[in-house]
Short mmCIF file of C-alpha atoms in Angstrom, two decimals:
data_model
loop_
_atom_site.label_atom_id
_atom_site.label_comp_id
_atom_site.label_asym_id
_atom_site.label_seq_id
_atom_site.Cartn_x
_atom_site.Cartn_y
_atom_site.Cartn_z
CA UNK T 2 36.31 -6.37 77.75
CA UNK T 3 34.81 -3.07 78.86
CA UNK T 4 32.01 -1.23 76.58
CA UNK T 5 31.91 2.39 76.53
CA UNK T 6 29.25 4.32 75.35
CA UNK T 7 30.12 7.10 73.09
CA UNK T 8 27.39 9.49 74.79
CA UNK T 9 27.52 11.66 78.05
CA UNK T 10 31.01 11.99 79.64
CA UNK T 11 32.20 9.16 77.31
CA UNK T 12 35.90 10.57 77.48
CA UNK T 13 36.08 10.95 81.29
CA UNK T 14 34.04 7.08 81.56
CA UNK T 15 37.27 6.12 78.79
CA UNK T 16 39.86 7.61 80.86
CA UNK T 17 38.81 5.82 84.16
CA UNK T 18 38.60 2.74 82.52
CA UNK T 19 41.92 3.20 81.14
CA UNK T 20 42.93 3.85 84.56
CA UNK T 21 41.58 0.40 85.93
CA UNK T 22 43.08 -1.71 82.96
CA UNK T 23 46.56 0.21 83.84
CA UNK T 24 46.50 -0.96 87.51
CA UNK T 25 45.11 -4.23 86.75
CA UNK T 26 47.82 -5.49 84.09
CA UNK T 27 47.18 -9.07 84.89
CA UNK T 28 43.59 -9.40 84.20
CA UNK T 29 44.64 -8.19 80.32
CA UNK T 30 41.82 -6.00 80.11
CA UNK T 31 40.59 -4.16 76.89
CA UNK T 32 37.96 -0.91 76.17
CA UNK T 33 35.63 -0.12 73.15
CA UNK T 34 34.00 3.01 72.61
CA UNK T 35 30.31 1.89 71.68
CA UNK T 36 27.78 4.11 69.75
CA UNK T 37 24.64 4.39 71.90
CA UNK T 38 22.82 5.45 69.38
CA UNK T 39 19.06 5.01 70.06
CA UNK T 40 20.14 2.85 73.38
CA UNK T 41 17.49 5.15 75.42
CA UNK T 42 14.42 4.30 73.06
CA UNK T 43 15.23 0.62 73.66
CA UNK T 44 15.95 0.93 77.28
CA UNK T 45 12.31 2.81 77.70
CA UNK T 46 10.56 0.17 75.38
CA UNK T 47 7.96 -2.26 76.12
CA UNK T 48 10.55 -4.93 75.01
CA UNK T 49 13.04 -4.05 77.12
CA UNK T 50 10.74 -3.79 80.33
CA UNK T 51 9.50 -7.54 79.78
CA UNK T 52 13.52 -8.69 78.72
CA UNK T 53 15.26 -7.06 81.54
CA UNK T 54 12.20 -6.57 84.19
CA UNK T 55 14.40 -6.05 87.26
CA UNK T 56 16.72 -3.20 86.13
CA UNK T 57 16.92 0.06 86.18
CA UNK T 58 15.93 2.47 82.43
CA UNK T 59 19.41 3.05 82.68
CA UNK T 60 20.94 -0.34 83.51
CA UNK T 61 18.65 -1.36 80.40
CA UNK T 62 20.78 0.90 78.36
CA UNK T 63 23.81 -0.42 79.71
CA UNK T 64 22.98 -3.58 79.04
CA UNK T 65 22.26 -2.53 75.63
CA UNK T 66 25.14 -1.00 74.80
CA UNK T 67 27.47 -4.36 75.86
CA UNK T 68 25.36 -6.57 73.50
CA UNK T 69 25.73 -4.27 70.66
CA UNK T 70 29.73 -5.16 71.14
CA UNK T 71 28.92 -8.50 70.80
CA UNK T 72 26.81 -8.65 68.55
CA UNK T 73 25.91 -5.37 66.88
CA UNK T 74 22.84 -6.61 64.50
CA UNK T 75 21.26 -8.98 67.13
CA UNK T 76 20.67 -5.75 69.31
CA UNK T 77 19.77 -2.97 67.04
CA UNK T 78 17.20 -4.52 65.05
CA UNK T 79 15.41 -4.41 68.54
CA UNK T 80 14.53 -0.56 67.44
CA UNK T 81 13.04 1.54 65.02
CA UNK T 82 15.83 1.75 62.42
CA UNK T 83 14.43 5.68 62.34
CA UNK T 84 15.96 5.74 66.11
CA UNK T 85 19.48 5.64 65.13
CA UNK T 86 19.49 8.60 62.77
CA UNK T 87 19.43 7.47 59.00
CA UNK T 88 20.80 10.65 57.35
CA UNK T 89 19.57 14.25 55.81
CA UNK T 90 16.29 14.97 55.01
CA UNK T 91 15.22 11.66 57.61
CA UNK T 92 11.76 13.69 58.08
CA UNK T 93 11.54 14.82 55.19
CA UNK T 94 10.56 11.60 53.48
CA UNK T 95 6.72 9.78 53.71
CA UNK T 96 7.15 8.01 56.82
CA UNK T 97 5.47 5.03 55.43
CA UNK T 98 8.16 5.15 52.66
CA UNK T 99 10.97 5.28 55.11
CA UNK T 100 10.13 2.79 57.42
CA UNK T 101 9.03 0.55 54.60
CA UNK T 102 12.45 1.22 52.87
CA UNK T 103 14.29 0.78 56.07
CA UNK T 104 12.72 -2.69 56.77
CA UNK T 105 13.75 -3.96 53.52
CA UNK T 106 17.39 -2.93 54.41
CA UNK T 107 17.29 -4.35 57.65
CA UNK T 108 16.02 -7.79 56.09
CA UNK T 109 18.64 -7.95 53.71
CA UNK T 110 20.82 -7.27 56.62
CA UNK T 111 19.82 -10.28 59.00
CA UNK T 112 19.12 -12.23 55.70
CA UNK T 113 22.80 -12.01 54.29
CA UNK T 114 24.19 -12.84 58.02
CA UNK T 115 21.81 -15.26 59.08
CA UNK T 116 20.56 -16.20 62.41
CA UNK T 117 20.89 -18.54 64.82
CA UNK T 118 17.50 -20.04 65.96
CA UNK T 119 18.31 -21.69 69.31
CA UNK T 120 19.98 -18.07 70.08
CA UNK T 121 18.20 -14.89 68.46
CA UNK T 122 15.43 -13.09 70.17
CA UNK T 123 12.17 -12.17 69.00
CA UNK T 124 12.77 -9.60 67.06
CA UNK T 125 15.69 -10.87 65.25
CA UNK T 126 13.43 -13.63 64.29
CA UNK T 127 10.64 -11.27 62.84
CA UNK T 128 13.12 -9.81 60.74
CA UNK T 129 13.54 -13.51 58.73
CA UNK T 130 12.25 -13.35 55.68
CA UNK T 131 8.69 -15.75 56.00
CA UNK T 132 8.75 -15.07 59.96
CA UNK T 133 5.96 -11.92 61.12
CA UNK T 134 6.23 -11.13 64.62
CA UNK T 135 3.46 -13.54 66.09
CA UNK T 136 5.81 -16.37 64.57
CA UNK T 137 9.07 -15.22 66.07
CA UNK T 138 6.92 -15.48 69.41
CA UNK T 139 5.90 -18.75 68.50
CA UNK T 140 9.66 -20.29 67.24
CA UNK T 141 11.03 -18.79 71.06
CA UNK T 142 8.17 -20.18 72.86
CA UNK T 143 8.66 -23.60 71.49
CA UNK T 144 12.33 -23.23 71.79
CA UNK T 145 11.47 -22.65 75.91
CA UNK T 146 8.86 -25.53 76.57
CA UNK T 147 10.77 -27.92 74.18
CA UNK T 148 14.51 -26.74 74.43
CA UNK T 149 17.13 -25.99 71.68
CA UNK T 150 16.15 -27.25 67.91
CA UNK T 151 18.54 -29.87 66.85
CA UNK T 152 16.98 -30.02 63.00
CA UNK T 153 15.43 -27.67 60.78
CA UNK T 154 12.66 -30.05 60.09
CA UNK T 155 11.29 -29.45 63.63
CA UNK T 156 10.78 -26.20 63.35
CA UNK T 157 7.72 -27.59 60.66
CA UNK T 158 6.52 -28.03 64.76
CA UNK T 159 6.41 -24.71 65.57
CA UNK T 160 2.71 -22.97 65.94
CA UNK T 161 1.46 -21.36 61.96
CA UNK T 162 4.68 -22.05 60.68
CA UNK T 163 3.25 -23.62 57.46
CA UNK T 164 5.22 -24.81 54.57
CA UNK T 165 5.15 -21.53 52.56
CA UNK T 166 6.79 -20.25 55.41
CA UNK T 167 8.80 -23.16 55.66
CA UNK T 168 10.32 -22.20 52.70
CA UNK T 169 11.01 -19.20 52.63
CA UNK T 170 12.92 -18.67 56.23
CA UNK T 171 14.77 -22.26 56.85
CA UNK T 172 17.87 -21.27 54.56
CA UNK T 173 18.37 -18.42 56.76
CA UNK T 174 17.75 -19.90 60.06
CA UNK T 175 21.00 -21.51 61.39
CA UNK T 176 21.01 -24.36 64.16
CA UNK T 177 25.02 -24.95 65.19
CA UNK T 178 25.96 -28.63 66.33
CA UNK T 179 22.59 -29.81 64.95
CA UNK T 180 21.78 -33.41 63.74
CA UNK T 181 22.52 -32.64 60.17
CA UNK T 182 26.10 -30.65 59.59
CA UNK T 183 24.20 -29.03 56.72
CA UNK T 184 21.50 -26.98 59.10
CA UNK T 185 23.91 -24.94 59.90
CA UNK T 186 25.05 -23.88 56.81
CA UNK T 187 22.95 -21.12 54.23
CA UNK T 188 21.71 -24.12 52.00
CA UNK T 189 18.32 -24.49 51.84
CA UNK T 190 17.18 -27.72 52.87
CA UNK T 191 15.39 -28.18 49.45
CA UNK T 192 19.13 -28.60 48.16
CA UNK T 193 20.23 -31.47 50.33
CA UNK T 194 19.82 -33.79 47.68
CA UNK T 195 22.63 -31.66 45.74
CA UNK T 196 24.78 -31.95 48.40
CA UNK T 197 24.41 -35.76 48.76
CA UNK T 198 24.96 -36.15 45.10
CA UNK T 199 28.31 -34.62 45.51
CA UNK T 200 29.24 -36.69 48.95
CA UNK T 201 28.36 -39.71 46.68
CA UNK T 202 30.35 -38.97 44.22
CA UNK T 203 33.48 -37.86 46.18
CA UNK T 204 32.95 -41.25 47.97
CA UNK T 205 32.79 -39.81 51.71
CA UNK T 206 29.81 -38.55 53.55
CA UNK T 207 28.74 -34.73 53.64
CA UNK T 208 30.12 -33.99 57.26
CA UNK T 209 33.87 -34.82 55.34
CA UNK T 210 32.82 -32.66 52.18
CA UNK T 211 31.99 -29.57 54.16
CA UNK T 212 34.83 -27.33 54.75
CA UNK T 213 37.00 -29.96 52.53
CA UNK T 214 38.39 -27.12 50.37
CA UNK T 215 40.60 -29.87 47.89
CA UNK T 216 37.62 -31.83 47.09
CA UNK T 217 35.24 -29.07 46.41
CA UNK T 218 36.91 -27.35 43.53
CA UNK T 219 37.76 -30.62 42.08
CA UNK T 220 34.09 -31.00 41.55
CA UNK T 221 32.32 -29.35 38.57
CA UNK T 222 29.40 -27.74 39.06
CA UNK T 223 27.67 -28.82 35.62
CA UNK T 224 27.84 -32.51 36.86
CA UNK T 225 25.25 -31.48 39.52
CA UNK T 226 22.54 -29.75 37.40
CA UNK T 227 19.01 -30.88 37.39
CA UNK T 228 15.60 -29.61 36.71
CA UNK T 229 16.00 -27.47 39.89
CA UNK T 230 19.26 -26.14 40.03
CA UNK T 231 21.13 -24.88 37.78
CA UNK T 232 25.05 -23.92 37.37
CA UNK T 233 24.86 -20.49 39.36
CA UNK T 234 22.92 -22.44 42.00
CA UNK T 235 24.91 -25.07 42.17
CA UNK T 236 28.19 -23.28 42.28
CA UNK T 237 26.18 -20.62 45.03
CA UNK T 238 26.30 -24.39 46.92
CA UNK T 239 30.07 -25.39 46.74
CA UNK T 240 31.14 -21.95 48.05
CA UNK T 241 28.62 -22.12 51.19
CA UNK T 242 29.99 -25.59 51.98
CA UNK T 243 34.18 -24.48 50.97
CA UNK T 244 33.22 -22.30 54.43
CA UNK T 245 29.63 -23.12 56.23
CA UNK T 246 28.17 -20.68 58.10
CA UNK T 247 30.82 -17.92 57.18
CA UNK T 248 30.39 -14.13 58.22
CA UNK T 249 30.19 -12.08 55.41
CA UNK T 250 30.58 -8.93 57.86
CA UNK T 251 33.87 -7.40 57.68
CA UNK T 252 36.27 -7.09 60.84
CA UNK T 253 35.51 -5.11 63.91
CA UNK T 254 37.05 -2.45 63.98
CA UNK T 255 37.52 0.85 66.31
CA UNK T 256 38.41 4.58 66.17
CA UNK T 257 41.20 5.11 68.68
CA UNK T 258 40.91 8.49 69.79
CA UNK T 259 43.96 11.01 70.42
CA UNK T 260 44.16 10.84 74.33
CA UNK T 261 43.50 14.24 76.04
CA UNK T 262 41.42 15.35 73.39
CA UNK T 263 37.76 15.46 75.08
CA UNK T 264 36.24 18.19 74.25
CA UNK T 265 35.85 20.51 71.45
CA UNK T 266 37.95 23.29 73.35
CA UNK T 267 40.80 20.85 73.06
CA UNK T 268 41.21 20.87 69.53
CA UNK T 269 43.36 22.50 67.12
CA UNK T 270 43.47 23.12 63.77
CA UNK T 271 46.27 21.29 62.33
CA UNK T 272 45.36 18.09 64.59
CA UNK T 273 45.83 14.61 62.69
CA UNK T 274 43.11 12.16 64.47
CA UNK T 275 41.34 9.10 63.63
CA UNK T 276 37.63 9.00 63.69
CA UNK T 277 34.59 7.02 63.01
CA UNK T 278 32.23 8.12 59.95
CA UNK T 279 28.45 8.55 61.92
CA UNK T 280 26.81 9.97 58.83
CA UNK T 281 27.33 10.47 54.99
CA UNK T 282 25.14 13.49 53.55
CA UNK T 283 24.90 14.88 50.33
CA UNK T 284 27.40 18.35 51.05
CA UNK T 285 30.18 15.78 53.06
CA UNK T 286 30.49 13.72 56.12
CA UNK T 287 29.87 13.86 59.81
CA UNK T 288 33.40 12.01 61.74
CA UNK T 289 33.48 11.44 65.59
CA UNK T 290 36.37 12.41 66.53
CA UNK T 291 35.86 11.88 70.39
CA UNK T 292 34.68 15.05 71.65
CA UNK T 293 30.56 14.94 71.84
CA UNK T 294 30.65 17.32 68.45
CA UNK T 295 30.75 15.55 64.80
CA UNK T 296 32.81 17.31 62.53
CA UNK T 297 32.22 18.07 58.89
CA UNK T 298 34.67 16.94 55.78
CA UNK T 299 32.74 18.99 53.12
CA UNK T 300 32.74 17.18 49.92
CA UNK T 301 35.41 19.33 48.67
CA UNK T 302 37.73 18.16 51.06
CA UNK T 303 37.22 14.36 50.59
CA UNK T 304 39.85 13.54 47.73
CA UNK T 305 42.45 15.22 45.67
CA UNK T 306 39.68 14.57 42.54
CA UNK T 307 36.50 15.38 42.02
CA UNK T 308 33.55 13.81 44.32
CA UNK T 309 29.88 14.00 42.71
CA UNK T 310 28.82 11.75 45.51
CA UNK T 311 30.12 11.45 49.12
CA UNK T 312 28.99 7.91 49.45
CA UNK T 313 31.80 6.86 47.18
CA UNK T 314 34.22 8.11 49.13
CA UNK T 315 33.27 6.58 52.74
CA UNK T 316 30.26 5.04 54.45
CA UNK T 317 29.06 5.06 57.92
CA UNK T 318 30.67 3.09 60.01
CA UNK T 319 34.32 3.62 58.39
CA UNK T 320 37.25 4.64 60.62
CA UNK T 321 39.26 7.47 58.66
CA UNK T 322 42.02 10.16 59.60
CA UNK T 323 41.42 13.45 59.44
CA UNK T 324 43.03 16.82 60.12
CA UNK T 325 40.97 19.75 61.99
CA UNK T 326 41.13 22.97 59.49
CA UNK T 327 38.98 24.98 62.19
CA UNK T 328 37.23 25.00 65.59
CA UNK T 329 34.70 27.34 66.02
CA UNK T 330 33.92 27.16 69.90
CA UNK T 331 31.04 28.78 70.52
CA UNK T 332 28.92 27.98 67.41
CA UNK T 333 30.17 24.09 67.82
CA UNK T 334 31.71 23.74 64.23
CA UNK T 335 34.41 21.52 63.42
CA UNK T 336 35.92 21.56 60.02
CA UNK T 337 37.24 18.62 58.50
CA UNK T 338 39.48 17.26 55.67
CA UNK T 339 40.39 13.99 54.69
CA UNK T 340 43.05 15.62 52.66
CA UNK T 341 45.95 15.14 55.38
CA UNK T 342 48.71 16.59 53.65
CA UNK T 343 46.16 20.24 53.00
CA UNK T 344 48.22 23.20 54.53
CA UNK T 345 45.65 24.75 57.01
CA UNK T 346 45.35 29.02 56.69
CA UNK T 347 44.47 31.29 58.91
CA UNK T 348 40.93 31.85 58.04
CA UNK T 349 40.48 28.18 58.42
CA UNK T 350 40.33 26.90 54.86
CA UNK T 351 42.69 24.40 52.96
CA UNK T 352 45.49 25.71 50.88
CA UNK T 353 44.19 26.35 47.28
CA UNK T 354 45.37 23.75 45.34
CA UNK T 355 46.61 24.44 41.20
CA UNK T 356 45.86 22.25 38.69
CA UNK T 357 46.71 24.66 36.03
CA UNK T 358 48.15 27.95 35.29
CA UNK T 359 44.85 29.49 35.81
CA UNK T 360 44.48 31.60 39.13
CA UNK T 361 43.27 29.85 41.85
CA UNK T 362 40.09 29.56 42.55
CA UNK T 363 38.95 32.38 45.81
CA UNK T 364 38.39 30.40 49.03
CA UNK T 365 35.21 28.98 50.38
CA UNK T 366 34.52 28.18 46.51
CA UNK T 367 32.92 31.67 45.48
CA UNK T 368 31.89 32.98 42.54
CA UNK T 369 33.38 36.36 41.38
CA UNK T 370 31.34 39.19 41.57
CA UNK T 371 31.08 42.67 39.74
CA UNK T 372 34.07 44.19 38.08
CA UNK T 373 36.06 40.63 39.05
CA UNK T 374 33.55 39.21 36.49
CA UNK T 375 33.71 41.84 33.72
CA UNK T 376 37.17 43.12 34.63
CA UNK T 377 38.67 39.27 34.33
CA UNK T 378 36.80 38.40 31.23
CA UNK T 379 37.09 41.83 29.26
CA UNK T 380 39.84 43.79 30.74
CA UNK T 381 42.57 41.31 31.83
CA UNK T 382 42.16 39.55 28.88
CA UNK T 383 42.64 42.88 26.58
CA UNK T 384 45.34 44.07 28.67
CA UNK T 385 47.21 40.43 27.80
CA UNK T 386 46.63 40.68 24.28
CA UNK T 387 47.96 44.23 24.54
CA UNK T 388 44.96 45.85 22.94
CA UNK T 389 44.06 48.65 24.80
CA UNK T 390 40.74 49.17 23.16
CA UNK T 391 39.78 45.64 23.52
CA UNK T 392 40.96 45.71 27.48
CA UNK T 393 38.67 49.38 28.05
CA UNK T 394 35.68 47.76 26.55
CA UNK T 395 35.85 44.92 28.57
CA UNK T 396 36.84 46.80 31.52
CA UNK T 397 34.39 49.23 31.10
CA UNK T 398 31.24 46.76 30.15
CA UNK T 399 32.21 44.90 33.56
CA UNK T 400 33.33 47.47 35.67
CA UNK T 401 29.76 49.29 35.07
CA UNK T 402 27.77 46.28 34.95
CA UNK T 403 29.38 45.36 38.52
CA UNK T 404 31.12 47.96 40.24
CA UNK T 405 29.07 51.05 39.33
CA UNK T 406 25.65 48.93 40.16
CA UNK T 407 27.23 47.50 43.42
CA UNK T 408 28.16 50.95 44.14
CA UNK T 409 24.98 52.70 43.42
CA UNK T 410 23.43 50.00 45.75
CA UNK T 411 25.46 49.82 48.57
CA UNK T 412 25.95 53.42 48.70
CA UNK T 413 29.45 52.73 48.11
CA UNK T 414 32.33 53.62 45.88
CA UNK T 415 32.63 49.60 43.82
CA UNK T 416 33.96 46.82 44.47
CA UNK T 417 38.21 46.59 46.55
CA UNK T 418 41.01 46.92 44.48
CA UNK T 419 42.79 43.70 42.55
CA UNK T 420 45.69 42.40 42.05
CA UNK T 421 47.31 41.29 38.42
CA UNK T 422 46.14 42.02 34.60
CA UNK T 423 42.62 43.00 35.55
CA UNK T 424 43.84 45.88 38.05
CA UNK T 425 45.99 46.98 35.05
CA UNK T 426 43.01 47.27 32.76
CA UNK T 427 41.04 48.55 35.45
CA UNK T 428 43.45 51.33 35.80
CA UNK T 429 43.40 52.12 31.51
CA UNK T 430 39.86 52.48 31.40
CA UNK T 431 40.47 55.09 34.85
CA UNK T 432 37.93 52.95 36.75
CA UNK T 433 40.80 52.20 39.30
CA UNK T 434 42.89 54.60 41.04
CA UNK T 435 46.31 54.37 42.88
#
């Protein structure tokens, strides 16, 4: 398995390792394109230096970047979550109220997947909930003069791990192939007893219960209740042990980007590619599409409804399809839509789409101006109704309000010409010529 980073000449470091998995059938190679996001703060870290003394900055990052394919949340929480890029407005916040924020969310994170004790680093550890960062040193020295944990009771060994502490991190600490089946489950060991009520009564032991999917939902929960734990609890209990030590993270998944499409000069608007969402803001999102340039899906161009918030539409981290609208070269823009069936015009823009009879609305999403205003809501709708007095008052209201004061500004002679029932009235009221 070969781990590409999605940075500098990413495409060309793709294609050659496409190359090598072509000529090499029988080694049944694969490639991953990796974000590196933040890979050169942890590469030039203190951390890094005293992990991976003998390399290279840049071997660091390498190294990095492989890890994160194997395990994605073991190796980033090894940075400042502000490192990877957390979205608009990132420094415009308190930075006391963002890093505070982002630690919670990177607890819940490591919290909801749990860790492995006799595995995770350091600073996995400090992100426990009960474990600071002197105590994560503490549980992987121990772990190194005394070797792997085989219970969760000996980790009551470890240096200022008291039993508040105790408490609080040893249902999220995992130890696999330990001496009790149930350490390496999310139950907390204060819940044991629970457990062994239910073996009991099933009439096996608790290394048969666990995963015993039958047995389990033949057991009610309300049988099980003490002064403890309750039915939520209890219930919480025979869905850990239906499938210990499950990963509630999703499947990995990858963009596949369009081959020879590397840089931005290479697309075209019209293109149908598959990308990876790198950032959701409040005006759209930001998709890779492979060619060291995000490109924007404005929030208009997310859904065939109405989107008050991008965030319910995708997240980072999704893998969409998208069709290009436009390429602007030289300023580096790449338009977007997530629309795939929009009909792309020339000025770049998706087809205006009718929901009514109405006219459509102009392009870009802008407001009429001037004698459009007036004209549309006075004239046009006079000349309808067939009332020519009602259509010149309108007319003439707008067209003065708009065109004569645009034209008295700008030196010019109002507003261009338009097309329909308002160029008709326009015409009455002689504030439009042929």
């Amino acid at each position: 398995l070969i781990a590409v980073g999605n940075g500098t000449a990413s495409r060309e470091t793709d294609k050659l390792a496409a190359e090598l998995i072509n000529s090499q059938p029988d080694l049944k190679l694969t490639k991953v394109m990796v974000s590196e996001a933040g890979a050169s703060v942890y590469s030039a870290s203190e951390y890094a230096s005293r992990e991976l003394p003998d390399l290279d900055v840049s071997l660091r990052g390498a190294v990095s970047i492989a890890r994160r394919l194997q395990d994605p949340l073991a190796e980033l929480v090894k940075i400042d979550p502000r490192s990877i890029g957390v979205g608009q407005y990132q420094h415009d916040i308190a930075e006391a109220k963002l890093s505070r924020s982002l630690d919670a969310v990177v607890e819940d994170c490591v919290n909801g997947v749990g860790v492995d004790v006799n595995t995770a680093s350091a600073p996995l550890l400090s992100r426990v909930s009960g474990v600071s960062g002197t105590l994560a040193e503490n549980i992987v020295r121990h772990r190194d003069d005394n070797g792997p944990f085989r219970s969760r009771r000996q980790l009551k060994d470890v240096a200022r791990l008291g039993p508040k502490a105790y408490e609080q991190c040893a249902g999220f600490l995992r130890i696999r192939d330990g001496d009790d089946p149930l350490d390496g489950s999310s139950v907390h060991p204060e819940a044991y007893p629970v457990v062994r009520r239910m073996a009991a009564e099933t009439g096996g032991g608790v290394a048969t219960l666990i995963g015993n999917t039958a047995v389990l939902r033949s057991l009610r929960p309300e049988k099980f209740v003490d002064d403890r734990f309750g039915v939520p609890t209890v219930t919480d209990i025979l869905g850990e042990l239906e499938k210990p030590g499950r990963d509630p993270r999703p499947a990995f998944k990858t963009a596949a980007f369009k081959e020879g499409v590397e840089k931005i000069g290479d697309l075209a608007p019209g293109m149908v590619l598959e990308g990876v969402v790198t950032n959701v803001a409040a005006f759209g999102a930001f998709v890779d599409v492979g060619v060291h340039q995000d490109g924007l899906v404005h929030v208009s161009a997310m859904s065939t409804s109405f989107v008050s918030d991008p965030r319910e539409v995708v997240k980072p981290g999704d893998i969409v399809k998208v069709k290009v609208l436009s390429v602007d070269v030289d300023r580096k823009r790449i338009s977007l839509t997530l629309r795939l069936d929009d009909e792309v015009t020339p000025d770049g823009r998706p087809a205006a789409r009718r929901s009514g009879g109405g006219a459509p609305r102009p392009a870009g999403g802008e407001r009429p101006r001037g004698d459009q205003r007036g004209g549309s809501r006075g004239g046009a709708r006079g000349g309808q109704r067939g009332a020519q007095s009602g259509g010149q008052s309108g007319a003439q209201s707008g067209g003065q309000r708009g065109g004569q004061s645009r034209g008295q500004r700008g030196g010019g002679q109002g507003s261009a010409p338009v097309d329909g029932a308002m160029a008709d009235a326009l015409r009455r009221a002689g504030l439009l010529r042929d």
